[in-house]
CSV table of C-alpha atoms and ligand atoms in Angstrom, one decimal:
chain,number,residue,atom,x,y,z
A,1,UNK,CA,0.9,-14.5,13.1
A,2,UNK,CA,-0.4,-17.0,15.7
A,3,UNK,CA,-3.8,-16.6,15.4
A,4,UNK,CA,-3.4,-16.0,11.4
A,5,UNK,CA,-2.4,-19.2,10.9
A,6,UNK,CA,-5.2,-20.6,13.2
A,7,UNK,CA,-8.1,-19.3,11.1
A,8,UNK,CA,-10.0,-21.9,9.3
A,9,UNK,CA,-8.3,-20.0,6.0
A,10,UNK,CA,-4.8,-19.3,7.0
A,11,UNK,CA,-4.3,-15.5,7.0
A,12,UNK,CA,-1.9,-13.0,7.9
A,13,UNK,CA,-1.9,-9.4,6.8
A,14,UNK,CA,-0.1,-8.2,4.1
A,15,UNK,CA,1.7,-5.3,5.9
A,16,UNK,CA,4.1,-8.1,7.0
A,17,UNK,CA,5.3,-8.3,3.6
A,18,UNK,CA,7.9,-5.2,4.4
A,19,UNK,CA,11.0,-6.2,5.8
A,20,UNK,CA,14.1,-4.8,4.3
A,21,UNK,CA,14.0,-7.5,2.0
A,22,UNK,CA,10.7,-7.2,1.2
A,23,UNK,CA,10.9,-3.4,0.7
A,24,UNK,CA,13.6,-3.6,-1.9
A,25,UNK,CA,11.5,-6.5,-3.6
A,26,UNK,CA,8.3,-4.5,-4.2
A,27,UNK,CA,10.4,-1.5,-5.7
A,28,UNK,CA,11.8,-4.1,-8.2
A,29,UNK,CA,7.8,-5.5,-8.7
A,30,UNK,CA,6.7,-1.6,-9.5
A,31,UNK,CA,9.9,-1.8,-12.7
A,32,UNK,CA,8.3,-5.2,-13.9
A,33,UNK,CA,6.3,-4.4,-17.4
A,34,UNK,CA,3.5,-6.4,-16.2
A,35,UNK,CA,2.9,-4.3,-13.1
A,36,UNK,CA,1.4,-1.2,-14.6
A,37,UNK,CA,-0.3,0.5,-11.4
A,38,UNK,CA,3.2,2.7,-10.0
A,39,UNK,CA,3.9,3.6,-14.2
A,40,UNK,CA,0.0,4.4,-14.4
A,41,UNK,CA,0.2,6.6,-11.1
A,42,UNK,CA,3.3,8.3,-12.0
A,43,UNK,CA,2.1,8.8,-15.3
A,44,UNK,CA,-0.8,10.7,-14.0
A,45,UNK,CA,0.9,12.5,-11.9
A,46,UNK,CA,3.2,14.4,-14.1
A,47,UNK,CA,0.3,15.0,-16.5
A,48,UNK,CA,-2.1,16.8,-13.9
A,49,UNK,CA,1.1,17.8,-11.3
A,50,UNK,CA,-0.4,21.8,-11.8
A,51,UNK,CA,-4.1,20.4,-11.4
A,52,UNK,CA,-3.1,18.2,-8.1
A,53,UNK,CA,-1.3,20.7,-6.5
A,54,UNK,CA,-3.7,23.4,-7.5
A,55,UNK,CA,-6.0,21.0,-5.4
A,56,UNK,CA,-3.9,20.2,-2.4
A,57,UNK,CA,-2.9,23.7,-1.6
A,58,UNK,CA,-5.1,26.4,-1.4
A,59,UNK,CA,-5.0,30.4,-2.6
A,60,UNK,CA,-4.2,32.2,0.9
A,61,UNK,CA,-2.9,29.6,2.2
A,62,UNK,CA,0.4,28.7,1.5
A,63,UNK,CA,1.4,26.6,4.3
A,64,UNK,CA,0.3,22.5,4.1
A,65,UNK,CA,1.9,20.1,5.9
A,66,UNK,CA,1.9,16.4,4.0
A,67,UNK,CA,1.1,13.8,5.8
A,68,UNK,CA,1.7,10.3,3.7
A,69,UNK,CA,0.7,6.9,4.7
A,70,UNK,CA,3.1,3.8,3.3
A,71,UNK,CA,5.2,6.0,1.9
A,72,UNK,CA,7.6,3.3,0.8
A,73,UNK,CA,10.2,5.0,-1.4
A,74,UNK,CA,8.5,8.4,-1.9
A,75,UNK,CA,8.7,8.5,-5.3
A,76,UNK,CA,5.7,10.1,-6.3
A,77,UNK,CA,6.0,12.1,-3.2
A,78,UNK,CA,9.0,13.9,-4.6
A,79,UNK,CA,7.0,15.4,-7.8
A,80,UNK,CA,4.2,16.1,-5.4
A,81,UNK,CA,6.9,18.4,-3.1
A,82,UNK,CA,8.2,19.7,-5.9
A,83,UNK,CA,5.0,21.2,-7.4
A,84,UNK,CA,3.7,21.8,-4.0
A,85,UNK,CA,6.1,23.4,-1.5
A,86,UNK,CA,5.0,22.2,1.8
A,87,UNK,CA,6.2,23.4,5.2
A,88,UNK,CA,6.5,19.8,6.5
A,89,UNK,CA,6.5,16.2,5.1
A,90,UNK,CA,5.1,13.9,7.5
A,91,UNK,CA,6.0,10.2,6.1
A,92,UNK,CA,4.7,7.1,7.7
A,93,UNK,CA,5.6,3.7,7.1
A,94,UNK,CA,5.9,0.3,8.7
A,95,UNK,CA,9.0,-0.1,6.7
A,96,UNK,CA,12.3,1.3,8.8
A,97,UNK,CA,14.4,1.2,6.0
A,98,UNK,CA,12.5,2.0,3.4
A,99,UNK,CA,11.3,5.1,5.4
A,100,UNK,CA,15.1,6.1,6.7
A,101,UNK,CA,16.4,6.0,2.8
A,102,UNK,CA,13.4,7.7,1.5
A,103,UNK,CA,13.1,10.8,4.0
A,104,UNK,CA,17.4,11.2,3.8
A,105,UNK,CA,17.2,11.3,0.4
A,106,UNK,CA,14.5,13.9,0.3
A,107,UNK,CA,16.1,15.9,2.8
A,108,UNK,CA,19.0,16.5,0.6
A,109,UNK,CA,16.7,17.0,-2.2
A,110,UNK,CA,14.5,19.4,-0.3
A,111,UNK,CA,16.9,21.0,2.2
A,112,UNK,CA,14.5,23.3,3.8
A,113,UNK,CA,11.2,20.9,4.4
A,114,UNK,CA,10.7,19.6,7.9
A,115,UNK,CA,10.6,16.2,7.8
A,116,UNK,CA,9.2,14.2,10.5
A,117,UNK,CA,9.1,10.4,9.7
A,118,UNK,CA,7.2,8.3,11.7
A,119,UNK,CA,7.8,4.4,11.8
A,120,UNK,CA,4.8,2.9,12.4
A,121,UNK,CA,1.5,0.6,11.8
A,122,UNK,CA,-1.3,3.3,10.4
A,123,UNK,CA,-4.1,0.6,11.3
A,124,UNK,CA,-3.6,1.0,14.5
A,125,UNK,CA,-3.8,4.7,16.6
A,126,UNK,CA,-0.5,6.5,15.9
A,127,UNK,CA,0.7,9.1,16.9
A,128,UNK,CA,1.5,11.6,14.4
A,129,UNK,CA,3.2,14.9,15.0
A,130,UNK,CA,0.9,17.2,13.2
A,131,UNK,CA,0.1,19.1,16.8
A,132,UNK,CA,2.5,21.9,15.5
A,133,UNK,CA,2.2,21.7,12.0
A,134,UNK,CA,1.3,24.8,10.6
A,135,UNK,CA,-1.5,25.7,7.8
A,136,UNK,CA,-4.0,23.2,5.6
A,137,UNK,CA,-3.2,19.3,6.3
A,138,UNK,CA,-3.0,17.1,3.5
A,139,UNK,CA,-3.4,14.0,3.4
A,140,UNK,CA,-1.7,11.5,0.6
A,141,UNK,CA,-2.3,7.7,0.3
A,142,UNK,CA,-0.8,6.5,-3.2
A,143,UNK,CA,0.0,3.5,-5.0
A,144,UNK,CA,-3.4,2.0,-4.3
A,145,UNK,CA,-2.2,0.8,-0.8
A,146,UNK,CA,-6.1,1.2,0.5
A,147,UNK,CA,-6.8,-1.8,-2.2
A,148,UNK,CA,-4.8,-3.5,0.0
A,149,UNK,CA,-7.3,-3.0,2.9
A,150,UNK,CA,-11.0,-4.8,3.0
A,151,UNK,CA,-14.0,-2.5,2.3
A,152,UNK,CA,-14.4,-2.3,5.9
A,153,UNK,CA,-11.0,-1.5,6.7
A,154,UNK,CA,-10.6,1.4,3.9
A,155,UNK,CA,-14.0,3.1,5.5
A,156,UNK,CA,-12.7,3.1,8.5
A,157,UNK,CA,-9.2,4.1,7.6
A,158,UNK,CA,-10.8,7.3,5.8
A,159,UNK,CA,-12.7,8.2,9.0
A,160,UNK,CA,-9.3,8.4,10.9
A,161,UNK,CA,-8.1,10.4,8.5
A,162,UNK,CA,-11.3,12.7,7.7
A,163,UNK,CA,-10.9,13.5,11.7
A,164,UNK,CA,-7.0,14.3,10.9
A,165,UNK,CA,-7.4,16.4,8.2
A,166,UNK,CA,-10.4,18.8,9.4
A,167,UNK,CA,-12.6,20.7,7.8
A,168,UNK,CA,-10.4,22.4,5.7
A,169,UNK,CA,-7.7,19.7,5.2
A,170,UNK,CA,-7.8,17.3,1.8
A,171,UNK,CA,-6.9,14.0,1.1
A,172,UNK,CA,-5.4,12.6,-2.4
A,173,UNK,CA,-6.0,8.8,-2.5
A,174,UNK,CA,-4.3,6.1,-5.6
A,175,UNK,CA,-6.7,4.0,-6.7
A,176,UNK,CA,-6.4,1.2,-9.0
A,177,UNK,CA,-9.2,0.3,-11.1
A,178,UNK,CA,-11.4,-2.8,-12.2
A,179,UNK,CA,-10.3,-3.3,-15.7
A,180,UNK,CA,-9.7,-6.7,-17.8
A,181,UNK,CA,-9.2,-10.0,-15.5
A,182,UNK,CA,-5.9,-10.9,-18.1
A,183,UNK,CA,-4.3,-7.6,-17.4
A,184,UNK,CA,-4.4,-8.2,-13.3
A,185,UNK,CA,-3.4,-11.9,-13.6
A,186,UNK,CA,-0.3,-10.7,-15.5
A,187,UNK,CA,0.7,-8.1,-12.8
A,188,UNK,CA,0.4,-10.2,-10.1
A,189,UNK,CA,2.1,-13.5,-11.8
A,190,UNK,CA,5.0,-11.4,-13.5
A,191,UNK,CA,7.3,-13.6,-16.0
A,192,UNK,CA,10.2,-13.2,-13.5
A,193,UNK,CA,8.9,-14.7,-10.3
A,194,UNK,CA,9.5,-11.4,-8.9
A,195,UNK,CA,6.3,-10.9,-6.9
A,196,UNK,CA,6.5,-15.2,-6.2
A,197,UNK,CA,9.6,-14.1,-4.5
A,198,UNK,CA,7.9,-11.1,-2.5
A,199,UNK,CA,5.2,-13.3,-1.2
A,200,UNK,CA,7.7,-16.3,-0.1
A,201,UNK,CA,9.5,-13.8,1.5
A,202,UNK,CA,6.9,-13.4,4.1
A,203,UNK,CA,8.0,-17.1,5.3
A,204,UNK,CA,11.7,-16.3,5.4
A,205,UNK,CA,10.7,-13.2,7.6
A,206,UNK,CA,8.7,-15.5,9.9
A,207,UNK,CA,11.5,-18.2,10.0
A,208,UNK,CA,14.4,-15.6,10.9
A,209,UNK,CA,12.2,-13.4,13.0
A,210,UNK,CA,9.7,-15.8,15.2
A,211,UNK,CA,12.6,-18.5,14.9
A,212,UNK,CA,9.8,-20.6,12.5
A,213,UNK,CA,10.7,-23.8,10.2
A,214,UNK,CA,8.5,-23.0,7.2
A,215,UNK,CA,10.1,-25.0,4.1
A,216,UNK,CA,10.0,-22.2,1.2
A,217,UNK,CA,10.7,-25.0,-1.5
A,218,UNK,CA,7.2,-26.5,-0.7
A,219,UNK,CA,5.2,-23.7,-0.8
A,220,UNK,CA,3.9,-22.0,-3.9
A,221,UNK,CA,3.0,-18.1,-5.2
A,222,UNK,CA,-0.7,-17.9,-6.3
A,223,UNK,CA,-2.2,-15.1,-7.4
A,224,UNK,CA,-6.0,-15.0,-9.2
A,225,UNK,CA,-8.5,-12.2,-9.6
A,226,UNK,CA,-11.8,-13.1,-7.5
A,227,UNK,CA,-14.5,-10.9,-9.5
A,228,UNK,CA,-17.1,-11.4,-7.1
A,229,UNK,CA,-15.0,-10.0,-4.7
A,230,UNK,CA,-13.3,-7.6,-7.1
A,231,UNK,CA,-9.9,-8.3,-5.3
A,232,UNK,CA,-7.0,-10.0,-6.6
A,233,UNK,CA,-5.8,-12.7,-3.8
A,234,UNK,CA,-2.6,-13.6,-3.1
A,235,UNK,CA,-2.3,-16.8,-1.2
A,236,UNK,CA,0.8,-19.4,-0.7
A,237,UNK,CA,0.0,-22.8,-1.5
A,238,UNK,CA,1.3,-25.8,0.4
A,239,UNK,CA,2.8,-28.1,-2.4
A,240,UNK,CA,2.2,-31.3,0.3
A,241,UNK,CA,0.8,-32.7,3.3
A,242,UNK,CA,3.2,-31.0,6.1
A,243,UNK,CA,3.6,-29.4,9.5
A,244,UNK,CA,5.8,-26.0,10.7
A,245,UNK,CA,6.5,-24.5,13.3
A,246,UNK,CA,6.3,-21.2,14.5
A,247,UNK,CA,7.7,-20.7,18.5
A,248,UNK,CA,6.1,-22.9,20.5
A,249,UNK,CA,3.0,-23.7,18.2
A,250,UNK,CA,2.7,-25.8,15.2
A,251,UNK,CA,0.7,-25.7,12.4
A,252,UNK,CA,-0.6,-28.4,9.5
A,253,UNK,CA,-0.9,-27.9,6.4
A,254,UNK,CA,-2.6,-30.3,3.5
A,255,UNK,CA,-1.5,-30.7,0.2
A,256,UNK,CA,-3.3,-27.5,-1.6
A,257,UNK,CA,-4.0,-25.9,1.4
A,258,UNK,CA,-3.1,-21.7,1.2
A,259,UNK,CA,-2.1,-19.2,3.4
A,260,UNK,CA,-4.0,-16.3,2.2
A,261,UNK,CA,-1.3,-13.7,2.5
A,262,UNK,CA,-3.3,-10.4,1.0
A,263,UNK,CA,-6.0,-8.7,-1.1
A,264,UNK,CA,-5.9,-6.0,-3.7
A,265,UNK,CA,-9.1,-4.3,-4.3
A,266,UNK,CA,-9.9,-3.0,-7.5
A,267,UNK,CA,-12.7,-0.1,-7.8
A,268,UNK,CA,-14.7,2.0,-10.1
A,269,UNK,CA,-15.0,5.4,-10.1
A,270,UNK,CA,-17.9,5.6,-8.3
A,271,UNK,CA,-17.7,2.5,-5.9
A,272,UNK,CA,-14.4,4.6,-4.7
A,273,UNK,CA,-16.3,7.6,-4.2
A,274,UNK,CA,-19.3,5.9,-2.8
A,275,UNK,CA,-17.0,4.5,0.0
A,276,UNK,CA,-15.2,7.9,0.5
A,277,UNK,CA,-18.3,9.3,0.5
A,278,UNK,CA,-19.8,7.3,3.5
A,279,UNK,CA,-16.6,8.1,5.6
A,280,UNK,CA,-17.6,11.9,5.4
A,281,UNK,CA,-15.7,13.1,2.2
A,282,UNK,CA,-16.9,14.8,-1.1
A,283,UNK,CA,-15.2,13.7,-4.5
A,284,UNK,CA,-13.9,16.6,-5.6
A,285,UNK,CA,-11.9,15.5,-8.6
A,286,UNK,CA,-10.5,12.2,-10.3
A,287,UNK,CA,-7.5,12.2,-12.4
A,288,UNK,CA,-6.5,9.1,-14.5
A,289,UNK,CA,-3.8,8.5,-16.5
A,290,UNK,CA,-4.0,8.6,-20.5
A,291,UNK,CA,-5.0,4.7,-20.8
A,292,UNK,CA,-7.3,5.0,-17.7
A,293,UNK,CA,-5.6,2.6,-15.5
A,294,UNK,CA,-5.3,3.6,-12.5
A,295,UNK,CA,-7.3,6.6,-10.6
A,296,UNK,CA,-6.2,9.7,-8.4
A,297,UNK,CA,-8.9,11.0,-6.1
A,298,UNK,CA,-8.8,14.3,-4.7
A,299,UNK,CA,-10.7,14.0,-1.6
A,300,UNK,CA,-12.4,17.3,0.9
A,301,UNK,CA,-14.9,17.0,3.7
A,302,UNK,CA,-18.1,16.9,3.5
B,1,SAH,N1,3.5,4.7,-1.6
B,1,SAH,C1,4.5,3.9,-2.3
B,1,SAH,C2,4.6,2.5,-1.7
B,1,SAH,C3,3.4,1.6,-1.8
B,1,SAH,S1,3.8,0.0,-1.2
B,1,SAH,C4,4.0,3.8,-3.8
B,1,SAH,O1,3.0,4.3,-4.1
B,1,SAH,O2,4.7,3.2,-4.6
B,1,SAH,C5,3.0,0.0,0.4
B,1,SAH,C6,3.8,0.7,1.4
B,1,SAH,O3,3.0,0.8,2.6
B,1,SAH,C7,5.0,0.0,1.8
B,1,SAH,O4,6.1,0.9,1.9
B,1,SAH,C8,4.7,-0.6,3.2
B,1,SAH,O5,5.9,-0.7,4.0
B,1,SAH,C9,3.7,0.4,3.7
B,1,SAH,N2,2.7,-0.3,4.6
B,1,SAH,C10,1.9,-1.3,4.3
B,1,SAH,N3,1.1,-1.6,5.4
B,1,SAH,C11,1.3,-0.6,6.3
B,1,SAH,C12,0.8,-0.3,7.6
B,1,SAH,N4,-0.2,-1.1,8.2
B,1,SAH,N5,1.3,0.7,8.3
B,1,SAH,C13,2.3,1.5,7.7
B,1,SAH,N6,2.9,1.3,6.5
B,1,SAH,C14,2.4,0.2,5.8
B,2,AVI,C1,1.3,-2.0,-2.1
B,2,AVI,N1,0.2,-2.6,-2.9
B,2,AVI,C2,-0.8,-1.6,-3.4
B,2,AVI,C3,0.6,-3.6,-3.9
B,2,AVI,C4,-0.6,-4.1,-4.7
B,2,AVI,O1,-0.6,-4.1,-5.9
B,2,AVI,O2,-1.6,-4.6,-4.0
B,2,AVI,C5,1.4,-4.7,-3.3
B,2,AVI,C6,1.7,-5.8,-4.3
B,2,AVI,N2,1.4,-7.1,-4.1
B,2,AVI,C7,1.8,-7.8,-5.2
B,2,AVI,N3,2.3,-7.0,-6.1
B,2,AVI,C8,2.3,-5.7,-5.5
């Protein structure tokens, strides 16, 4: 957080966004009209469920063990079980809660899956416990959470998890897509202030967590697509000239100045698969839903 917020453009990394608080706030953000990518997703899902699963598991080889990164709620996870049967569900997720609710709920739902969540930060080395994990390992990254890494980050995220899957592992990847700049305005400034409220709560997290003053009535939501960049931004305005603290350290801010508090990288087809492609896998299939939103890639190694 320190150094963040000692960049020339404040920064911090969006995977702060997930307290408790902020867990429960993005499920209401994927039941807002405006935010179409989770309807899109789920959408496509249940349309190509046979197709997905076809692709995840393999003839012979009925055993896979599902690994899935920011699991959140495991919504989607839950039709992808269903359909697919796996030995074990590995879910990680930075989110405690979130992850606690979502793998007791499946447990009940799925009484004889292993389940082995794992709390924890999947930028960094983690440990996951796929050392005994029987069969094909697949990996699932929905909800286009790798938009919400840079280009960089993404490669180097699909490298880790090329290594993880093996040869004959797979990986199935949510993507959102480039599409009108008026559509992805309105899901990132929905009419209800819900997302506003997702993004402010970073500051409350910092202010109860790391004992920090920031003054939520003078900062503002912001939210624009950058088209060069192909990312929306998401960035908290300072509505003055003002200082806060954080520990020990303080911090000033001028009137207009942002904390640039995440990215959400919109592809195409192809750019996707030109990225998986350099981190060692082959596109073997792309679902979309019916008003081609949002994309599902089914990913094997090259
Ligand atoms: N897969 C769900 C949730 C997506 S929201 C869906 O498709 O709807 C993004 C999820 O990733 C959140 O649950 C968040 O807690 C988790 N997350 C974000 N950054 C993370 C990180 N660095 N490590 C682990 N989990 C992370
Ligand atoms: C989790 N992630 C893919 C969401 C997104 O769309 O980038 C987080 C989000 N931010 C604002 N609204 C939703």
């Amino acid at each position: 957080m320190i150094a963040g917020l000692s960049l020339p453009q404040k920064a911090l990394p969006p995977k702060y966004f997930y307290d408790a608080r902020g867990s429960r706030l993005f499920e209401a953000i994927c039941r807002l009209k405006e935010y179409y990518p989770t309807r899109s997703e789920l959408a496509l899902t249940r349309a190509h469920l046979g197709a997905i699963a076809r692709f995840a598991g393999r003839r012979g080889a009925p055993a896979v063990t599902l690994i899935e990164y920011g699991s959140g709620a495991s919504v989607k996870s839950r039709l992808l079980i269903e359909a697919l049967r796996p030995s074990a569900y590995i879910p990680v997720d930075i989110s405690a809660d979130a992850l606690r609710h979502a793998a007791a709920k499946l447990q009940r739902l799925f009484p004889c899956l292993g389940i082995r969540a794992v709390h924890g930060d999947f930028s960094r080395p983690l440990k996951i416990p796929v050392a005994q994990a029987r069969g094909r390992r697949v990996v699932y990254f929905p909800g286009s959470t790798i938009g919400n890494l840079t280009p960089e980050e993404a490669h180097a995220f699909l490298r880790m998890t090329r290594g993880q899957v093996g040869l004959s592992g797979a990986m199935l990847v949510g993507v959102d897509l480039k599409k009108d700049a008026n559509v992805l305005h309105a899901a990132y400034n929905d009419a209800k202030g819900v997302t506003a409220a997702f993004n402010l709560n970073l500051l409350a997290r910092i202010n109860r967590e790391l004992g920090a003053d920031f003054s939520l009535r003078r900062f503002r939501h912001y939210a624009f697509y950058n088209a060069a960049l192909g990312r929306i931004e998401m960035h908290l305005v300072s509505l003055e000239r003002q200082t806060a603290n954080v520990g020990d350290h303080r911090f000033a801010f001028e009137a207009g100045e942002s904390i640039h508090t995440e990215n959400s990288y919109k592809y195409s087809i192809e750019g996707f698969r030109a990225l998986a492609a350099g981190a060692g896998f082959r596109g073997g299939k792309v679902w979309l839903d019916a008003k081609g939103m949002f994309s599902l890639h089914g990913l094997v190694a090259s």
